[in-house]
Each structure stands twice: as C-alpha cells, then as structure tokens.
Short mmCIF file of C-alpha atoms in Angstrom, two decimals:
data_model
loop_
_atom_site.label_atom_id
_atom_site.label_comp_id
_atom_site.label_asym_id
_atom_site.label_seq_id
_atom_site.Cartn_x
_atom_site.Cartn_y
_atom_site.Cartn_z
CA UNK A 949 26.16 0.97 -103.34
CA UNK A 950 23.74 0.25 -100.65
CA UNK A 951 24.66 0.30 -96.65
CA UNK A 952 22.90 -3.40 -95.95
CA UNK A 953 25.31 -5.74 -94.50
CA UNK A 954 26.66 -8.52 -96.86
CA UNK A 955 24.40 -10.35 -98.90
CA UNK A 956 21.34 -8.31 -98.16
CA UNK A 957 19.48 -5.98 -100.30
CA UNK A 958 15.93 -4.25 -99.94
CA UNK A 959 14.31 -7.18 -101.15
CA UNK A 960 15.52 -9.21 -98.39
CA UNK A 961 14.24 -7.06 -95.61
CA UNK A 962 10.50 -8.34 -96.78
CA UNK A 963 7.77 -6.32 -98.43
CA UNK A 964 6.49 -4.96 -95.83
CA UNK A 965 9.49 -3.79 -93.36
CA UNK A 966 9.81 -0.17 -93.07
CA UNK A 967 7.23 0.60 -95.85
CA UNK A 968 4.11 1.14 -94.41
CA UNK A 969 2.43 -1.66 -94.72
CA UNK A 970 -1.16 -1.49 -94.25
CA UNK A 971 -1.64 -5.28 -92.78
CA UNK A 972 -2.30 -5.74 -89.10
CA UNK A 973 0.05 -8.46 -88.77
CA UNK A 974 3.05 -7.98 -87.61
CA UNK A 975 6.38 -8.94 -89.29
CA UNK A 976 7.64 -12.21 -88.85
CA UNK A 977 10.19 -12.86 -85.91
CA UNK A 978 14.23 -13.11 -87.25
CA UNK A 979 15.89 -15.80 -86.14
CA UNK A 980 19.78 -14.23 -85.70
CA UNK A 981 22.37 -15.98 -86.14
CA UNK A 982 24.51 -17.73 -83.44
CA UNK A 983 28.06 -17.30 -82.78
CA UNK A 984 30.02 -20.57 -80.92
CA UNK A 985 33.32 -19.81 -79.39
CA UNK A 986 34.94 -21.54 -76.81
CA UNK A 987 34.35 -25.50 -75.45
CA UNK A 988 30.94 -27.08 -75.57
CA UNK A 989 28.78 -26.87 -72.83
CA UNK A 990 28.31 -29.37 -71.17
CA UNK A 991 25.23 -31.67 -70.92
CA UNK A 992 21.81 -30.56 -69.83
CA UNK A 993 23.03 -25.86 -69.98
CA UNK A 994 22.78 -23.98 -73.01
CA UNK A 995 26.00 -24.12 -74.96
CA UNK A 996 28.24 -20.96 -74.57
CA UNK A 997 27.02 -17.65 -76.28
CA UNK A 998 23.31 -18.92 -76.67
CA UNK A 999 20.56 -18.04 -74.72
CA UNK A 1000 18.60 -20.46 -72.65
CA UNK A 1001 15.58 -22.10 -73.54
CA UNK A 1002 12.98 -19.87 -72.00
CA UNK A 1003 9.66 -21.62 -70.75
CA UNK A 1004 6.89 -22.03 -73.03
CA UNK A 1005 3.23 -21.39 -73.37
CA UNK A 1006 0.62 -24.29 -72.24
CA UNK A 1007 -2.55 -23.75 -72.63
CA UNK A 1008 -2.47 -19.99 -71.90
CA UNK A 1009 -0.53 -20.49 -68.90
CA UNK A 1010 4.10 -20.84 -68.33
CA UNK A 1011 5.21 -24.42 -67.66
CA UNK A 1012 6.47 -24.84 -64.86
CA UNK A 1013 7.05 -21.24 -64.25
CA UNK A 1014 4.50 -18.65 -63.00
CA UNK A 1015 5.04 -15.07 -62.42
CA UNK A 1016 1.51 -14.03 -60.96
CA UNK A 1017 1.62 -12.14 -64.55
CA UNK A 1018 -1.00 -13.84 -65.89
CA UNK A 1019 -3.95 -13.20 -62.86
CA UNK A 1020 -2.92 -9.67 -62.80
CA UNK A 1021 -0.91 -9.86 -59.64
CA UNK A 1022 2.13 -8.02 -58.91
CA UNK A 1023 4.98 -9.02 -57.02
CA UNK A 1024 3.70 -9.74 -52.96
CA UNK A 1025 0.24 -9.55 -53.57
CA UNK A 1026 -0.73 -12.99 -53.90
CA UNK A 1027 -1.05 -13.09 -50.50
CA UNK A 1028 -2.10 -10.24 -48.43
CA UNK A 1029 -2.99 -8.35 -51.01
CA UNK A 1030 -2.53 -4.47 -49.74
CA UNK A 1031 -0.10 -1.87 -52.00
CA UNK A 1032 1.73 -5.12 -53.60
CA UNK A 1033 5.02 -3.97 -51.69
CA UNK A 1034 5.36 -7.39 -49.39
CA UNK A 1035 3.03 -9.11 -46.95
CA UNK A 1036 0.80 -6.72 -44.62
CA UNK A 1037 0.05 -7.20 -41.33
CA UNK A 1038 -3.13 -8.15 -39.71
CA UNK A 1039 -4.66 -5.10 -37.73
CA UNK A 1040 -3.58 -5.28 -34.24
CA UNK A 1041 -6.34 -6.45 -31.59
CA UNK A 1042 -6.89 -4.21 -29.07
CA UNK A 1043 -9.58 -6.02 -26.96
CA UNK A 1044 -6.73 -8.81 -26.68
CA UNK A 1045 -4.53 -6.21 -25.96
CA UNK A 1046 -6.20 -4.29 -23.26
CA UNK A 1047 -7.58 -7.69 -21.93
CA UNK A 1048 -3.94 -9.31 -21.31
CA UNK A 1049 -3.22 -5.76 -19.78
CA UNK A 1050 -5.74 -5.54 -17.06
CA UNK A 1051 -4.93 -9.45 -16.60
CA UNK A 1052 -0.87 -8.47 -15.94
CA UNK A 1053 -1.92 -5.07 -13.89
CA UNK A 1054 -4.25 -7.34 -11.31
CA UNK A 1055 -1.99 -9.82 -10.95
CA UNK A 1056 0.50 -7.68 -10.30
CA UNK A 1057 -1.18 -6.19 -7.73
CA UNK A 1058 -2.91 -8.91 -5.85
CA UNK A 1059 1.16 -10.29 -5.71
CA UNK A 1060 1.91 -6.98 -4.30
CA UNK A 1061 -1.11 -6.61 -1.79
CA UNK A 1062 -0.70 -10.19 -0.47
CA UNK A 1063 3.26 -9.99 -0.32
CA UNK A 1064 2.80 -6.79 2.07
CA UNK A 1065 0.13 -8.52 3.83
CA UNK A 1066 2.65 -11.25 5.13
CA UNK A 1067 5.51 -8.73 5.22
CA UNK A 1068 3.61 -6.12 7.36
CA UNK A 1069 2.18 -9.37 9.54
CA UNK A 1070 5.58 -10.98 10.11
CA UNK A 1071 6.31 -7.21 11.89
CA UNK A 1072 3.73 -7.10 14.19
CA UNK A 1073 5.47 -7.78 17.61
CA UNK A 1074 2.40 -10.08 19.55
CA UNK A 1075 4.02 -10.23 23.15
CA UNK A 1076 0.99 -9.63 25.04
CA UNK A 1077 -0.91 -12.92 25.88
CA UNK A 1078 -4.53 -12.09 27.22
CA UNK A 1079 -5.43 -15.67 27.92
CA UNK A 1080 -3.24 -15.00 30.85
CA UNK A 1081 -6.18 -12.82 32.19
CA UNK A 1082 -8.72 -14.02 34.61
CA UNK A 1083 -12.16 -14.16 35.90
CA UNK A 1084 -12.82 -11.34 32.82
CA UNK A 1085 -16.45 -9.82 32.14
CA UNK A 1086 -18.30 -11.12 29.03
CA UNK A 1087 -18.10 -9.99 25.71
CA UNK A 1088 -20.23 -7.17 24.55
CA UNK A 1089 -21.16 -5.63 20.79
CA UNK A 1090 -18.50 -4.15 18.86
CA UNK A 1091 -15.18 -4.42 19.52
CA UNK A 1092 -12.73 -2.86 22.41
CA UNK A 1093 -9.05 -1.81 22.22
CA UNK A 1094 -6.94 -0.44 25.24
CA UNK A 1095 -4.48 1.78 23.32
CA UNK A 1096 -1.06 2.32 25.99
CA UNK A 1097 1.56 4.97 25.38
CA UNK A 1098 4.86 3.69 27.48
CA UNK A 1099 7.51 5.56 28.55
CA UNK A 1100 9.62 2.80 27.14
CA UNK A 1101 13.31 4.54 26.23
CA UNK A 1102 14.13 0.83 24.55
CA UNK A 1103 15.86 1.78 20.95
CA UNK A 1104 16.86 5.09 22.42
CA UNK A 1105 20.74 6.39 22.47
CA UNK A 1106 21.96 8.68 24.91
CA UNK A 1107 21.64 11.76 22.42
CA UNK A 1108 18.16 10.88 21.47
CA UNK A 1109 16.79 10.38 25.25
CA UNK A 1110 18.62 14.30 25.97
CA UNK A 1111 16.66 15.31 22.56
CA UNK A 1112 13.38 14.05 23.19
CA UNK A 1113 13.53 15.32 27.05
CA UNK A 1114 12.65 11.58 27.70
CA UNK A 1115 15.18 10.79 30.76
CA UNK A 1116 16.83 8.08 31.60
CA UNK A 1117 14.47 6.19 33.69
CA UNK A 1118 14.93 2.09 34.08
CA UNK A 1119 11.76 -0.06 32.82
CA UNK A 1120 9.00 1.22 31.70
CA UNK A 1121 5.36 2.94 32.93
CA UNK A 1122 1.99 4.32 31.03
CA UNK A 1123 2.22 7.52 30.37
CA UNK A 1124 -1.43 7.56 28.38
CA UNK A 1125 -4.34 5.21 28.73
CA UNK A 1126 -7.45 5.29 25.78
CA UNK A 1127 -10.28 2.64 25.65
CA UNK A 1128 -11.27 3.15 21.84
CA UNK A 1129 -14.75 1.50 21.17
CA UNK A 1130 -15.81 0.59 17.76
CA UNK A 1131 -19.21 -0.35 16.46
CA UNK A 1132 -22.25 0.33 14.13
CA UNK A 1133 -22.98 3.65 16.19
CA UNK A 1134 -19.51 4.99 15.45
CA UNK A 1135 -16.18 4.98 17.16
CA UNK A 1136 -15.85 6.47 21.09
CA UNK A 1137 -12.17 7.21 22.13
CA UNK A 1138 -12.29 7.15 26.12
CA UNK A 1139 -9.31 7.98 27.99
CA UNK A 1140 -8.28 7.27 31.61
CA UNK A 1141 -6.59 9.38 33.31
CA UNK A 1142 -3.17 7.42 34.78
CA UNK A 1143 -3.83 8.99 38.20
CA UNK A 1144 -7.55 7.40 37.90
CA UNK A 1145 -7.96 5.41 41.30
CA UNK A 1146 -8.40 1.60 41.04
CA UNK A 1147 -8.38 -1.22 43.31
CA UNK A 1148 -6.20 -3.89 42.15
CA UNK A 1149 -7.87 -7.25 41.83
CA UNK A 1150 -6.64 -11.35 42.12
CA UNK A 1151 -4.60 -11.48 39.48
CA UNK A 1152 -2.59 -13.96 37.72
CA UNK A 1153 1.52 -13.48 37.07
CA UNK A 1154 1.95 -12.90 33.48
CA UNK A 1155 5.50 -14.62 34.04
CA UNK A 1156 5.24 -16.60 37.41
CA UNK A 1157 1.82 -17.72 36.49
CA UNK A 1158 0.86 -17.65 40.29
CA UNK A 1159 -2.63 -16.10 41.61
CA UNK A 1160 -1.87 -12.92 43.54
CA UNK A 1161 -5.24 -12.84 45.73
CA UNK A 1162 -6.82 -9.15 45.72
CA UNK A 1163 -7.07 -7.12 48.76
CA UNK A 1164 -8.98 -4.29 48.34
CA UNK A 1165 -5.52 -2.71 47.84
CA UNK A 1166 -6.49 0.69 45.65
CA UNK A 1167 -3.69 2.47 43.75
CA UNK A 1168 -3.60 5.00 40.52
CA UNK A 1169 -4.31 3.02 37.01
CA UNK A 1170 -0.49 3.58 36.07
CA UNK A 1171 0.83 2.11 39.16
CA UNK A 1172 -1.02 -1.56 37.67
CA UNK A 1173 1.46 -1.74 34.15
CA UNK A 1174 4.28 -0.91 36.69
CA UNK A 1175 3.53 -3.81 38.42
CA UNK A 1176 2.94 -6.57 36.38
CA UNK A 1177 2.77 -5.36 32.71
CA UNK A 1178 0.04 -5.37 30.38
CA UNK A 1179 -1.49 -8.28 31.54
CA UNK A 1180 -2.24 -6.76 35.07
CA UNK A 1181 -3.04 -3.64 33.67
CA UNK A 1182 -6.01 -4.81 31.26
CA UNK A 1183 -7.35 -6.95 34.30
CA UNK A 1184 -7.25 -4.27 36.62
CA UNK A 1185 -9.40 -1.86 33.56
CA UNK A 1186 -11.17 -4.96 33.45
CA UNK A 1187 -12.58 -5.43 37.13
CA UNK A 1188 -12.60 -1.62 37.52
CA UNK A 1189 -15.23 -0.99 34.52
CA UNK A 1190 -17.48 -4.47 33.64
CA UNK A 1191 -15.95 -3.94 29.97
CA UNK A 1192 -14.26 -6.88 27.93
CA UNK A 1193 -11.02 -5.66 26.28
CA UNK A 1194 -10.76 -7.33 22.85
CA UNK A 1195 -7.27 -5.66 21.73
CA UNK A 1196 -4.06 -4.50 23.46
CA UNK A 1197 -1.84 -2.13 21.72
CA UNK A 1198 0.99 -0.15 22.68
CA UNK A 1199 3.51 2.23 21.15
CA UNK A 1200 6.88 3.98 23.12
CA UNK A 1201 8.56 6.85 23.19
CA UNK A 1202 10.74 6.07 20.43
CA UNK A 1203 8.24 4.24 18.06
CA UNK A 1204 5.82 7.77 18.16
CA UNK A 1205 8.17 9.78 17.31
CA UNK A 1206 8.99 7.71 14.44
CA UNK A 1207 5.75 7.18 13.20
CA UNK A 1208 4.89 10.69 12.63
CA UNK A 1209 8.02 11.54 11.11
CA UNK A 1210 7.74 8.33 8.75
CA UNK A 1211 4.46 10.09 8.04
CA UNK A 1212 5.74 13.42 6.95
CA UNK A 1213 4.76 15.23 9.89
CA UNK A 1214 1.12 15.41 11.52
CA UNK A 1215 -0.81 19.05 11.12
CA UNK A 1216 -2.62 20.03 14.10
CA UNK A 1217 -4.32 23.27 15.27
CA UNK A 1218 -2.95 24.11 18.57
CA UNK A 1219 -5.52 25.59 21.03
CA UNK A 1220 -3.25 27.54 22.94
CA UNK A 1221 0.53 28.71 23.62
CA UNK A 1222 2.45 26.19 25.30
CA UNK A 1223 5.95 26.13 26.88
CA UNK A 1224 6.81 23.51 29.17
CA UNK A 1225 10.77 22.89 29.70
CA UNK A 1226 9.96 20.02 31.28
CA UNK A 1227 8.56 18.15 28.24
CA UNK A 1228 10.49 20.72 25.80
CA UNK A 1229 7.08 21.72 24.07
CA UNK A 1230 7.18 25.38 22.60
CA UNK A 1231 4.45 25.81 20.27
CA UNK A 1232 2.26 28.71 19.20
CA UNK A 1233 -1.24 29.12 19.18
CA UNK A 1234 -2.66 28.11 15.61
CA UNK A 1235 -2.25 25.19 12.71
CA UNK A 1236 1.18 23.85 12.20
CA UNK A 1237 2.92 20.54 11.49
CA UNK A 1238 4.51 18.49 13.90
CA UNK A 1239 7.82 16.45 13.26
CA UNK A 1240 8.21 13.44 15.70
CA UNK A 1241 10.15 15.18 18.22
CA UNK A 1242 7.74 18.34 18.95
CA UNK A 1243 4.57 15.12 18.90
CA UNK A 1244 5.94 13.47 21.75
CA UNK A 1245 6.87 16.58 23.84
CA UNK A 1246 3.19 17.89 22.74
CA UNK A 1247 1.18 14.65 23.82
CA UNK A 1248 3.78 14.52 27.07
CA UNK A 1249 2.75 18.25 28.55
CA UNK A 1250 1.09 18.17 31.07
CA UNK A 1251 2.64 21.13 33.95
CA UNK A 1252 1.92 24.03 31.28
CA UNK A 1253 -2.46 23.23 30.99
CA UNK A 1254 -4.55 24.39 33.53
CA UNK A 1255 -6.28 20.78 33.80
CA UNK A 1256 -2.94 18.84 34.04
CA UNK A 1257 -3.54 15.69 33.16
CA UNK A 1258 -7.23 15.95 32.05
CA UNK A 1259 -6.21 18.46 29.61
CA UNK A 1260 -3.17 16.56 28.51
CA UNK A 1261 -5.62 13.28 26.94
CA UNK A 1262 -7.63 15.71 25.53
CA UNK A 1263 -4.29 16.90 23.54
CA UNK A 1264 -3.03 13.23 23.54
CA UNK A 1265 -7.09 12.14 21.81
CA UNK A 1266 -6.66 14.89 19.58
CA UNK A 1267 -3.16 14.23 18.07
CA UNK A 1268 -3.60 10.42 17.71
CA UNK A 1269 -6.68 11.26 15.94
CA UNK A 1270 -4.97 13.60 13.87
CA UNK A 1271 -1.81 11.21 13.31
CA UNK A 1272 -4.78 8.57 12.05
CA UNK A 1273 -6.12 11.14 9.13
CA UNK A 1274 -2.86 11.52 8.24
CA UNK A 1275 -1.99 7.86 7.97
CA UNK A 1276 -4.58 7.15 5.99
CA UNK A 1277 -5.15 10.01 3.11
CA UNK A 1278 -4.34 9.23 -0.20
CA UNK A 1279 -0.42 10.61 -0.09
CA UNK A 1280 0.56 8.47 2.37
CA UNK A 1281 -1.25 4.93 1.06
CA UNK A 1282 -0.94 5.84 -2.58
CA UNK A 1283 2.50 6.72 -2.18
CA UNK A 1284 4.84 3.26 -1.66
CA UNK A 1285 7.91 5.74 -0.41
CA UNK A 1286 5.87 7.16 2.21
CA UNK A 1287 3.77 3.90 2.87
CA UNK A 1288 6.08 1.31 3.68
CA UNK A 1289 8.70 3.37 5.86
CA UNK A 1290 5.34 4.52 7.64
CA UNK A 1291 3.92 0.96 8.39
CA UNK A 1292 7.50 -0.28 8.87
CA UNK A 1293 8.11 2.49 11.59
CA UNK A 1294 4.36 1.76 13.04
CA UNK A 1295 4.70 -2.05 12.63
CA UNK A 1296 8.66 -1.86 14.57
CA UNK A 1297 7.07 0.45 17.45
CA UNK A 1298 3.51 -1.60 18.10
CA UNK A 1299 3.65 -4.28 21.39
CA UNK A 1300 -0.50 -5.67 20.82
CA UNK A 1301 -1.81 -8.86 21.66
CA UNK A 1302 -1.39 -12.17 20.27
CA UNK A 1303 -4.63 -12.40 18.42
CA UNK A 1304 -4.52 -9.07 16.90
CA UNK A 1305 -4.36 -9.44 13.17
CA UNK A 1306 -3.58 -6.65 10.22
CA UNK A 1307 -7.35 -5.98 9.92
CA UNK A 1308 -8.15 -5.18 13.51
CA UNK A 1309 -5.02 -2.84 13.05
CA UNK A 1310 -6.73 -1.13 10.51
CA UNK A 1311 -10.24 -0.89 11.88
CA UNK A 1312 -8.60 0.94 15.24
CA UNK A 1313 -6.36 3.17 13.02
CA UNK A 1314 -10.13 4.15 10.97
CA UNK A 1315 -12.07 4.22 13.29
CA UNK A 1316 -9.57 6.53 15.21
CA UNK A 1317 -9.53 8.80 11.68
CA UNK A 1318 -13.30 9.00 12.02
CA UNK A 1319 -13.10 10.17 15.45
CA UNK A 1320 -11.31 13.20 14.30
CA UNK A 1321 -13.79 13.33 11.22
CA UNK A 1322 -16.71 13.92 14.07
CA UNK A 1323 -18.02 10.42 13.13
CA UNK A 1324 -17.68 9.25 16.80
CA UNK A 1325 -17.11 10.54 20.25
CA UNK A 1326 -14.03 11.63 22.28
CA UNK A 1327 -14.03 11.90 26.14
CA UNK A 1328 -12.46 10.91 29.58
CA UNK A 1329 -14.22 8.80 31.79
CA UNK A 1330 -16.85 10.98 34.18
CA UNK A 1331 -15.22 12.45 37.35
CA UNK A 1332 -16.83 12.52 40.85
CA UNK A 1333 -13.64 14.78 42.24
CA UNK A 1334 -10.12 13.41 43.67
CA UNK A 1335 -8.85 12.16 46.81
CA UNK A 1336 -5.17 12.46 48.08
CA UNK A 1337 -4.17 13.16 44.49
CA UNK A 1338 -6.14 10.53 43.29
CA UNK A 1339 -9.01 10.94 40.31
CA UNK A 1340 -12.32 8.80 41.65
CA UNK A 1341 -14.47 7.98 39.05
CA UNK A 1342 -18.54 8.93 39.11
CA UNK A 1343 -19.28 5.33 39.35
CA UNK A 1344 -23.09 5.91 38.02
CA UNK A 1345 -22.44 7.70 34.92
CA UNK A 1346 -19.52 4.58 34.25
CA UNK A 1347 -22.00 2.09 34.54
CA UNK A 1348 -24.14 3.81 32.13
CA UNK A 1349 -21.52 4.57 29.80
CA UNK A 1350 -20.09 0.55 29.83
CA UNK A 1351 -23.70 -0.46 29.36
CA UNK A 1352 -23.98 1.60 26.17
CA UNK A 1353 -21.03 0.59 24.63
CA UNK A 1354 -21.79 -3.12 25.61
CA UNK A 1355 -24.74 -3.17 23.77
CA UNK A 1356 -23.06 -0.75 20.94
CA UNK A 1357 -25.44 2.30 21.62
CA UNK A 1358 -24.66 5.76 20.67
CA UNK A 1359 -22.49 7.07 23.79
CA UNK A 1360 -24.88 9.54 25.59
CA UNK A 1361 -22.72 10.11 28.71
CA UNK A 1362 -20.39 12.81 28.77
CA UNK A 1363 -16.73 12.75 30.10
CA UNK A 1364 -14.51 15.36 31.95
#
C-alpha cells in the first residue's frame, strides 16, 4: 500500500521528481485542479475559488503592469533615487536663504528707522518763530544754537515743585544761557552769564507784532526772555554779539529732570563738596550718578561756589556735556527700552524753533558729546569786571571770538 493520493502511483510523479535527476531542466509546472462552489461569477472577474489571470510576459517586459522590477529599481526610487525609502528632498539653499534674510532684516529696519523718524518729528514742539526777528547779522560758517534752560514749573504738581526745590513762581525766566557753535574746527560751548549786561535793541512783538524802538535801555541778559520770550531774547544775543543764531532750543525744569532719569542717570565727577539748601544739592566730592532730581538742583547751585554764577555754567557746561555722552553710548541707542522713553522724555521737554529738524537735534546733542570728549572748547564769554551787579563783557576779546567762529576758526580766545 502506498501513501499517494487516489489514482497516483510513483510512476505518475514523472521520472525525474524526487530522484535526482541529473538534467538542468526543471520539472514541468502542475496544473492543480480547481474546485467551483458557490454562483458563477459574474462577467469580466475570475469565477469564485480561482485565481485571477495574472499579467503576462511581452517581449521581456509585464503588460500593462510594471513594478520597476525589471530596471532594478525598488519601490520610490524611480524618482529621486536616494535609500529607495520615498522621495528625497532637494538640499536646502542657503544663499537663497541667507539672501531673503538680510532682505526681511533691512526692511525691517528701514520701516523701523523711518517710522521713529516721523514719530520722534511729530514730538518736537516748534513754538519759536525766528522770522519774527529783525534787522539780524549775516550768516557765518558752521552752524549756531542758543541752548535756554527755563525755570518753567509747567507739568509740575505741587509735590514735585516742593521736591525739586523749584518754587512756585508764575511764568517763566532763563535760568542758563549757552551759545554752542559747531563746525569743521570742532564744537565751542559758550555760555552767558544771565546777569551779563545788554542793551536791549528795536525789537519786534513776538505776539503784538509791533516795533518797540530801542533806547539805549541796558538790562541783565535774563531780564530780555522775561520780557518778550525767546524771540526778544535771541535778538537782544543777536545785537549784543554780531553772531547769527541758526537754532533755538529750550528745556524746563521738569523736562531735565526727566531726561536724565529716562536716561538711567548721568555719571559725573564732582569737583568739590556742595550743600546748598537753597537748590537742595548735597553731593560729595568724587564720581557718582545723578538721578533727575539731584541734576537739576546740581546745574541750579549757584550760593554754595565761590564764583556764583560763573562757576555755576561751568557745572551747568559740564553736566549737559555729560548728559550728551550718556545719550548717545551704545546702551542707551541700542537699547529700544531705554531709547524711546529717553527721546520721548527729551522730545516732550524741548521748545526749539520752527525750522529745527531731527538732524540738527542730533548734530547739537554730538557735537555737545564731543565737547565733553575734548574734541571742542568750553568757556564763558571774556569778562572786563561788573558794574552795579552787572557782568560787562571785554568787548575786544568778543569781537575776536565772534569773528572766529564766523569764519569757523579754531576758538583761540579764552573765557572766564
């Protein structure tokens, strides 16, 4: 009895299955039998229980079916060739990249430069109108600005005039007077004494627009803003000098004291002790860092210095020099927190002109920063002596000294 299914035997299996034949060839392909259960299929799919008829070879190559066997390819590689795991990815372009990146960051920042421009020139307040100014000497080189600290207590609250020591005085007069000079020969920061004696000249109203004749009346420089405001005031500097003032700008009490704050505080080196009660200033001798409040009752002293007023511009030159460098190193215009509240506190305090722009801004606040970097000069304006409290000018070295800066010499003449 043999173990072959029905109806086969070891002769059916073929000569050569299972016996070793020695032919290359292999055996001949069995065609098994197929079972049909169930209902026909229907038209056009194998019936049920076959298998389908699988594609066949043409010309070395599947009808109408190709794997990517046949060139050796492997599943995702007809493409982008790579592992054969899916399609790769081009390398990324970095010159595109960093090109489109430098493209966003300066656009960016020209938006951001040219939106503070207008901000920062929308804040400028331009109330004082030189054309308003007559009979006024020509033009020289270089470019002049008469830089007025008011006692102005406008923005000030009770508390904050009995903090600041400031009083409670109506309107408003100079306390400080500077004629800052800027050129090719570097800057020269002049000031004038407020008890400097000047004759007041004709003069136009700034508000009735009537011509007040002059009559050889002679007062102290401060006495002129008291009297008809800036416009009177840069006339009378005007007639009492020969120089052409190109710029007003003016700062008060309140707007200083916010600046420097804004600003983190200005570092100074203090010469000397000071304690005045009058102006509340208590410092001691040696480097230290002003807030706004010890500032203004530093640039205010004047009853505690042996010079009095002369030594109080020197102190007032010194700090807004100072105040300048501080302004303008790189932690205050790098840094946008301490930036804009800075030039938003300047920009608030500042009365100028009405043709000052942003730029001439800047070139007073450098050129002031390169006074106190011993790129220019600092001095008052030369002394002959005083009469009846008065301060009387030495009218030759003046001459020479407006003559030099009108044709944008280096300064030579030196100041009290």
């Amino acid at each position: 009895m043999n173990d072959w299914p029905e109806a086969w035997s070891d002769d059916n299996r073929g000569g050569r299955y299972g016996r070793g034949s020695g032919s290359a060839q292999p055996e001949s392909a069995r065609v098994m039998r197929q079972v049909r259960r169930g209902r026909p299929a229907p038209p056009g799919q194998a019936p049920y229980g076959q298998v389908p008829q699988q594609p066949r070879y043409a010309d070395g190559g599947y009808d109408d079916y190709d794997s990517g066997y046949n060139t050796g390819q492997v599943y995702g590689g007809g493409r982008g060739g790579g592992d054969g795991y899916g399609p790769q990815r081009p390398a990324p372009d970095w010159r595109r990249r960093i090109k489109w990146t430098a493209i966003t960051l300066v656009t960016v920042l020209v938006v951001t430069t040219v939106a503070t421009y207008f901000w920062a020139d929308s804040k400028l307040n331009r109330d004082v109108d030189l054309s308003k100014v007559i009979e006024r000497p020509e033009k020289g080189e270089g470019t002049n600005y008469l830089i007025v600290g008011s006692d102005s207590r406008e923005g000030l609250s009770d508390e904050d005039k009995k903090r600041l020591r400031t009083g409670s005085s109506e309107g408003k007069r100079t306390d400080s007077m500077m004629i800052l000079h800027t050129g090719d020969n570097g800057p020269t920061l002049i000031s004038l004494p407020r008890d400097s004696n000047v004759e007041i000249p004709t003069f136009k109203g700034s508000e009735s627009g009537k011509i007040y004749q002059g009559t050889g009346r002679e007062v102290k420089l401060n006495a002129a803003y008291a009297e008809d405001g800036p416009e009177l005031l840069v006339r009378t500097v005007e007639f009492n000098t020969g120089l052409h003032i190109d710029h007003y700008v003016e700062i008060g009490f309140a707007g200083f004291a916010n600046i420097v704050d804004a600003a983190g505080g200005v570092e100074i080196d203090i010469p000397q002790d000071i304690k005045d009660t009058k102006s509340g200033a208590d410092f001691k001798k040696g480097k230290q860092t002003l807030n706004g409040e010890q500032a203004l009752a530093f640039v205010r002293t004047r009853y505690a210095l042996a010079g009095s007023d002369l030594d109080r511009t020197k102190n007032q030159q010194k700090f807004l020099s100072a105040l300048a460098n501080q302004v303008a190193t790189p932690s205050t215009v790098l840094n946008p927190f301490r930036l804009y509240p800075t030039m938003g506190a300047g920009l608030d305090s500042l009365i100028v002109d009405k043709d000052m722009g942003l730029f001439d801004l800047a070139d007073m606040f450098w050129s002031m920063k390169g006074v106190s970097g011993g790129e220019g000069t600092s001095m008052n304006m030369p002394l002959a002596g005083s009469a009846g409290g008065n301060l009387l000018w030495d009218k030759d070295k003046v001459k020479q000294l407006v003559q030099q800066l009108n044709n944008d010499e280096k300064v030579t003449v030196k100041g009290d």
